[in-house]
Amino acid sequence: MRLYVDDLRDPPDDTWSVARSSAEALAILRSEAVVEELSLDHDLGGDDTTRPIALYLSEHDQWPPIVRVHSSNPVGVEWLVGMAERYGPGVTR
């Protein structure tokens, strides 16, 4: 599965499953779904961000092999990239 996490934007094509909140993405990641590729926005509306997702993946060592960050928030991008590089496979560009 390819998981695209973004509250507003649609994924690049129909091969992606979409989660519009961190809670929705975490439910998918905690299920038996095999996520092979993950693309993260940072800001998900209101106080929600994808930081809980990165923390969950780091704490459970469940990063998918391919991680992308498509956020327009430069501070959020830096944080997500740092987490993926330190605890996961790094970020595919």
Coordinates of C-alpha atoms in Angstrom, one line a residue, residues 22-80:
S22 CA -3.0 11.7 11.9
A23 CA -5.6 9.5 13.7
E24 CA -6.7 8.1 10.4
A25 CA -3.1 7.4 9.3
L26 CA -2.3 5.8 12.6
A27 CA -5.3 3.5 12.4
I28 CA -4.0 2.3 9.0
L29 CA -0.4 1.9 10.3
R30 CA -1.7 -0.1 13.3
S31 CA -3.8 -2.4 11.2
E32 CA -2.4 -5.3 9.3
A33 CA -2.0 -3.2 6.1
V34 CA 1.5 -3.3 4.7
V35 CA 2.6 0.2 3.9
E36 CA 5.4 0.2 1.4
E37 CA 5.5 3.9 0.7
L38 CA 4.5 6.9 2.8
S39 CA 4.1 10.5 1.7
L40 CA 3.7 13.1 4.5
D41 CA 2.4 16.6 4.7
H42 CA 3.2 18.3 8.0
D43 CA 0.2 20.4 8.9
L44 CA -3.1 18.6 8.8
G45 CA -5.5 21.4 9.9
G46 CA -6.1 22.8 13.3
D47 CA -3.5 21.5 15.8
D48 CA -3.1 18.2 13.9
T49 CA 0.2 17.4 12.3
T50 CA 2.0 14.2 11.1
R51 CA 4.4 14.4 14.0
P52 CA 2.5 11.7 15.9
I53 CA 2.9 9.4 12.9
A54 CA 6.7 9.9 12.8
L55 CA 6.9 9.3 16.5
Y56 CA 4.8 6.1 16.3
L57 CA 6.9 4.8 13.4
S58 CA 10.1 5.6 15.3
E59 CA 9.0 4.0 18.6
H60 CA 7.8 0.9 16.9
D61 CA 10.5 0.7 14.2
Q62 CA 7.9 0.4 11.5
W63 CA 9.1 2.9 8.9
P64 CA 8.2 1.8 5.4
P65 CA 11.0 1.4 2.9
I66 CA 10.1 4.6 1.0
V67 CA 9.3 7.9 2.8
R68 CA 8.5 11.1 1.1
V69 CA 7.7 14.6 2.5
H70 CA 5.5 16.9 0.4
S71 CA 4.8 19.6 3.0
S72 CA 5.1 23.3 2.2
N73 CA 6.0 24.1 5.8
P74 CA 9.8 24.4 5.9
V75 CA 10.1 23.8 9.6
G76 CA 7.8 20.8 9.4
V77 CA 9.8 19.4 6.5
E78 CA 13.0 19.8 8.4
W79 CA 11.5 17.9 11.4
L80 CA 10.0 15.1 9.4

